[in-house]
Amino acid sequence: MIKVIPFKVAHYECLEPREYEASSVCCMPNLNFALKDWEDRKCAGTILHDGRILAIFGFYELWPGVCELFILPSKYTIKYPVAFARCVKRTIESGVFNNYHRVQLRGIDDKTHNKFNEFLGFEKEGTFKKYDSAGNNFNMWARVK
């Protein structure tokens, strides 16, 4: 059974991140500040399945009407890809983002991430060349009302 619970910093401490996130996002110098901020602002959730953390999922407002999503997946998302994808899509379509005319996210430019973002109903807007510390290209995706 998959469910989403309010994010707590302790969930991050139990997260078993994918290799990419462990070597990138999890090494960011301001991550502890961000984690506490997500918990305080109640803008993130923890996706659980069979007692395992699949991901931490949330958003931050860039300015009124525009927000950006983030997903910090664990190594378990690959074991439950359909349940995970449907959970994220249900959350996006639940009405929680109705106050935003633009919801955007960034994702690695590869087949898996591109297919996932299309499934979520996002439209690719462009590519950031060599965007991360490993030199990967990322795409910007958006859902616009």
PDB file of C-alpha atoms in Angstrom:
ATOM      1  CA  MET A   1       0.000   0.000   0.000  1.00  0.00           C
ATOM      2  CA  ILE A   2       1.375   3.385  -1.005  1.00  0.00           C
ATOM      3  CA  LYS A   3       0.715   6.499   1.038  1.00  0.00           C
ATOM      4  CA  VAL A   4       1.971  10.048   1.497  1.00  0.00           C
ATOM      5  CA  ILE A   5       2.649  11.452   4.958  1.00  0.00           C
ATOM      6  CA  PRO A   6       3.823  14.936   5.988  1.00  0.00           C
ATOM      7  CA  PHE A   7       7.589  15.264   5.616  1.00  0.00           C
ATOM      8  CA  LYS A   8       9.795  15.317   8.716  1.00  0.00           C
ATOM      9  CA  VAL A   9      13.569  15.835   8.727  1.00  0.00           C
ATOM     10  CA  ALA A  10      13.898  12.375  10.315  1.00  0.00           C
ATOM     11  CA  HIS A  11      12.507  10.884   7.078  1.00  0.00           C
ATOM     12  CA  TYR A  12      15.520  12.169   5.170  1.00  0.00           C
ATOM     13  CA  GLU A  13      17.782  10.464   7.698  1.00  0.00           C
ATOM     14  CA  CYS A  14      16.027   7.151   6.843  1.00  0.00           C
ATOM     15  CA  LEU A  15      16.024   7.747   3.082  1.00  0.00           C
ATOM     16  CA  GLU A  16      18.241   5.436   1.066  1.00  0.00           C
ATOM     17  CA  PRO A  17      18.852   7.730  -1.924  1.00  0.00           C
ATOM     18  CA  ARG A  18      19.609   6.574  -5.426  1.00  0.00           C
ATOM     19  CA  GLU A  19      23.279   6.737  -6.366  1.00  0.00           C
ATOM     20  CA  TYR A  20      22.844   9.930  -8.391  1.00  0.00           C
ATOM     21  CA  GLU A  21      21.132  11.825  -5.561  1.00  0.00           C
ATOM     22  CA  ALA A  22      23.621  10.503  -2.989  1.00  0.00           C
ATOM     23  CA  SER A  23      26.457  12.046  -4.990  1.00  0.00           C
ATOM     24  CA  SER A  24      24.697  15.298  -5.874  1.00  0.00           C
ATOM     25  CA  VAL A  25      21.666  16.613  -3.989  1.00  0.00           C
ATOM     26  CA  CYS A  26      22.588  14.925  -0.717  1.00  0.00           C
ATOM     27  CA  CYS A  27      25.983  16.690  -0.777  1.00  0.00           C
ATOM     28  CA  MET A  28      24.616  20.210  -1.170  1.00  0.00           C
ATOM     29  CA  PRO A  29      25.978  22.532   1.523  1.00  0.00           C
ATOM     30  CA  ASN A  30      22.579  24.060   2.337  1.00  0.00           C
ATOM     31  CA  LEU A  31      20.625  20.775   2.413  1.00  0.00           C
ATOM     32  CA  ASN A  32      20.046  20.775   6.198  1.00  0.00           C
ATOM     33  CA  PHE A  33      18.549  24.255   5.957  1.00  0.00           C
ATOM     34  CA  ALA A  34      16.294  23.127   3.083  1.00  0.00           C
ATOM     35  CA  LEU A  35      15.124  20.026   4.961  1.00  0.00           C
ATOM     36  CA  LYS A  36      14.125  22.051   8.025  1.00  0.00           C
ATOM     37  CA  ASP A  37      12.433  24.606   5.780  1.00  0.00           C
ATOM     38  CA  TRP A  38      10.377  21.893   4.026  1.00  0.00           C
ATOM     39  CA  GLU A  39       9.229  20.543   7.364  1.00  0.00           C
ATOM     40  CA  ASP A  40       8.408  23.985   8.799  1.00  0.00           C
ATOM     41  CA  ARG A  41       6.516  25.198   5.715  1.00  0.00           C
ATOM     42  CA  LYS A  42       4.669  21.892   5.329  1.00  0.00           C
ATOM     43  CA  CYS A  43       5.430  21.925   1.606  1.00  0.00           C
ATOM     44  CA  ALA A  44       6.708  18.351   1.292  1.00  0.00           C
ATOM     45  CA  GLY A  45       5.548  14.820   1.812  1.00  0.00           C
ATOM     46  CA  THR A  46       7.183  11.455   2.203  1.00  0.00           C
ATOM     47  CA  ILE A  47       5.974   8.697  -0.107  1.00  0.00           C
ATOM     48  CA  LEU A  48       5.923   5.296   1.596  1.00  0.00           C
ATOM     49  CA  HIS A  49       5.308   1.817   0.203  1.00  0.00           C
ATOM     50  CA  ASP A  50       5.467  -1.385   2.237  1.00  0.00           C
ATOM     51  CA  GLY A  51       7.241   0.470   5.040  1.00  0.00           C
ATOM     52  CA  ARG A  52       9.963   1.840   2.750  1.00  0.00           C
ATOM     53  CA  ILE A  53      10.525   5.454   1.819  1.00  0.00           C
ATOM     54  CA  LEU A  54      10.170   5.751  -1.943  1.00  0.00           C
ATOM     55  CA  ALA A  55      10.764   9.487  -2.124  1.00  0.00           C
ATOM     56  CA  ILE A  56      10.498  12.898  -0.583  1.00  0.00           C
ATOM     57  CA  PHE A  57       8.326  15.072  -2.790  1.00  0.00           C
ATOM     58  CA  GLY A  58       7.475  18.743  -2.458  1.00  0.00           C
ATOM     59  CA  PHE A  59       7.537  22.216  -3.901  1.00  0.00           C
ATOM     60  CA  TYR A  60       8.660  25.736  -3.268  1.00  0.00           C
ATOM     61  CA  GLU A  61       7.057  28.919  -4.480  1.00  0.00           C
ATOM     62  CA  LEU A  62       9.253  30.975  -6.795  1.00  0.00           C
ATOM     63  CA  TRP A  63       6.800  33.889  -6.739  1.00  0.00           C
ATOM     64  CA  PRO A  64       2.994  34.234  -6.614  1.00  0.00           C
ATOM     65  CA  GLY A  65       1.414  31.872  -9.130  1.00  0.00           C
ATOM     66  CA  VAL A  66       4.590  29.885  -9.898  1.00  0.00           C
ATOM     67  CA  CYS A  67       6.106  26.962  -8.048  1.00  0.00           C
ATOM     68  CA  GLU A  68       8.760  24.342  -8.680  1.00  0.00           C
ATOM     69  CA  LEU A  69       8.440  20.693  -7.702  1.00  0.00           C
ATOM     70  CA  PHE A  70      11.244  18.557  -6.375  1.00  0.00           C
ATOM     71  CA  ILE A  71      11.484  14.808  -5.962  1.00  0.00           C
ATOM     72  CA  LEU A  72      14.238  13.161  -3.948  1.00  0.00           C
ATOM     73  CA  PRO A  73      13.828   9.467  -4.826  1.00  0.00           C
ATOM     74  CA  SER A  74      15.170   6.494  -2.951  1.00  0.00           C
ATOM     75  CA  LYS A  75      16.703   3.376  -4.424  1.00  0.00           C
ATOM     76  CA  TYR A  76      13.293   1.708  -3.953  1.00  0.00           C
ATOM     77  CA  THR A  77      11.429   3.754  -6.589  1.00  0.00           C
ATOM     78  CA  ILE A  78      12.681   1.355  -9.251  1.00  0.00           C
ATOM     79  CA  LYS A  79      11.007  -1.574  -7.445  1.00  0.00           C
ATOM     80  CA  TYR A  80       7.586   0.139  -7.500  1.00  0.00           C
ATOM     81  CA  PRO A  81       7.670   2.386 -10.593  1.00  0.00           C
ATOM     82  CA  VAL A  82       3.952   2.258 -11.417  1.00  0.00           C
ATOM     83  CA  ALA A  83       2.753   2.848  -7.853  1.00  0.00           C
ATOM     84  CA  PHE A  84       5.295   5.647  -7.431  1.00  0.00           C
ATOM     85  CA  ALA A  85       4.398   7.384 -10.706  1.00  0.00           C
ATOM     86  CA  ARG A  86       0.660   7.145 -10.044  1.00  0.00           C
ATOM     87  CA  CYS A  87       1.087   8.518  -6.524  1.00  0.00           C
ATOM     88  CA  VAL A  88       3.031  11.549  -7.761  1.00  0.00           C
ATOM     89  CA  LYS A  89       0.520  12.156 -10.554  1.00  0.00           C
ATOM     90  CA  ARG A  90      -2.453  11.861  -8.156  1.00  0.00           C
ATOM     91  CA  THR A  91      -0.804  14.363  -5.835  1.00  0.00           C
ATOM     92  CA  ILE A  92      -0.142  16.831  -8.651  1.00  0.00           C
ATOM     93  CA  GLU A  93      -3.729  16.516  -9.873  1.00  0.00           C
ATOM     94  CA  SER A  94      -5.292  16.619  -6.383  1.00  0.00           C
ATOM     95  CA  GLY A  95      -5.867  20.354  -6.439  1.00  0.00           C
ATOM     96  CA  VAL A  96      -2.996  21.223  -4.111  1.00  0.00           C
ATOM     97  CA  PHE A  97      -1.475  23.327  -6.923  1.00  0.00           C
ATOM     98  CA  ASN A  98      -4.673  25.100  -7.966  1.00  0.00           C
ATOM     99  CA  ASN A  99      -3.307  28.453  -6.741  1.00  0.00           C
ATOM    100  CA  TYR A 100      -0.499  28.267  -9.296  1.00  0.00           C
ATOM    101  CA  HIS A 101      -0.803  29.106 -12.971  1.00  0.00           C
ATOM    102  CA  ARG A 102       2.590  27.499 -13.575  1.00  0.00           C
ATOM    103  CA  VAL A 103       4.027  24.366 -11.953  1.00  0.00           C
ATOM    104  CA  GLN A 104       7.498  23.457 -13.149  1.00  0.00           C
ATOM    105  CA  LEU A 105      10.261  20.969 -12.492  1.00  0.00           C
ATOM    106  CA  ARG A 106      13.748  20.163 -13.738  1.00  0.00           C
ATOM    107  CA  GLY A 107      14.886  16.657 -14.599  1.00  0.00           C
ATOM    108  CA  ILE A 108      17.862  14.878 -16.085  1.00  0.00           C
ATOM    109  CA  ASP A 109      17.632  14.664 -19.866  1.00  0.00           C
ATOM    110  CA  ASP A 110      17.320  10.905 -20.321  1.00  0.00           C
ATOM    111  CA  LYS A 111      14.651   8.495 -21.519  1.00  0.00           C
ATOM    112  CA  THR A 112      13.444   7.517 -18.034  1.00  0.00           C
ATOM    113  CA  HIS A 113      13.051  11.027 -16.645  1.00  0.00           C
ATOM    114  CA  ASN A 114      11.570  12.386 -19.881  1.00  0.00           C
ATOM    115  CA  LYS A 115       8.955   9.612 -20.015  1.00  0.00           C
ATOM    116  CA  PHE A 116       8.112  10.113 -16.325  1.00  0.00           C
ATOM    117  CA  ASN A 117       7.656  13.883 -16.680  1.00  0.00           C
ATOM    118  CA  GLU A 118       5.474  13.416 -19.772  1.00  0.00           C
ATOM    119  CA  PHE A 119       3.351  10.896 -17.844  1.00  0.00           C
ATOM    120  CA  LEU A 120       2.887  13.524 -15.127  1.00  0.00           C
ATOM    121  CA  GLY A 121       1.441  15.874 -17.756  1.00  0.00           C
ATOM    122  CA  PHE A 122       4.379  18.250 -18.047  1.00  0.00           C
ATOM    123  CA  GLU A 123       5.535  19.789 -21.314  1.00  0.00           C
ATOM    124  CA  LYS A 124       9.242  20.061 -22.082  1.00  0.00           C
ATOM    125  CA  GLU A 125      10.277  23.689 -22.514  1.00  0.00           C
ATOM    126  CA  GLY A 126      14.024  23.520 -22.999  1.00  0.00           C
ATOM    127  CA  THR A 127      17.356  22.034 -22.039  1.00  0.00           C
ATOM    128  CA  PHE A 128      20.001  23.276 -19.610  1.00  0.00           C
ATOM    129  CA  LYS A 129      23.344  22.117 -21.017  1.00  0.00           C
ATOM    130  CA  LYS A 130      25.780  20.514 -18.553  1.00  0.00           C
ATOM    131  CA  TYR A 131      23.557  21.695 -15.694  1.00  0.00           C
ATOM    132  CA  ASP A 132      24.774  19.598 -12.769  1.00  0.00           C
ATOM    133  CA  SER A 133      28.154  18.895 -11.191  1.00  0.00           C
ATOM    134  CA  ALA A 134      28.527  15.707 -13.296  1.00  0.00           C
ATOM    135  CA  GLY A 135      27.896  17.619 -16.539  1.00  0.00           C
ATOM    136  CA  ASN A 136      24.440  16.128 -17.202  1.00  0.00           C
ATOM    137  CA  ASN A 137      21.945  18.016 -19.305  1.00  0.00           C
ATOM    138  CA  PHE A 138      18.636  18.777 -17.592  1.00  0.00           C
ATOM    139  CA  ASN A 139      15.274  19.689 -19.075  1.00  0.00           C
ATOM    140  CA  MET A 140      12.791  22.238 -17.798  1.00  0.00           C
ATOM    141  CA  TRP A 141       9.221  20.936 -17.707  1.00  0.00           C
ATOM    142  CA  ALA A 142       6.020  22.842 -16.964  1.00  0.00           C
ATOM    143  CA  ARG A 143       2.263  22.509 -16.558  1.00  0.00           C
ATOM    144  CA  VAL A 144       0.636  25.837 -17.351  1.00  0.00           C
ATOM    145  CA  LYS A 145      -3.018  26.842 -16.903  1.00  0.00           C
TER     146      LYS A 145
END
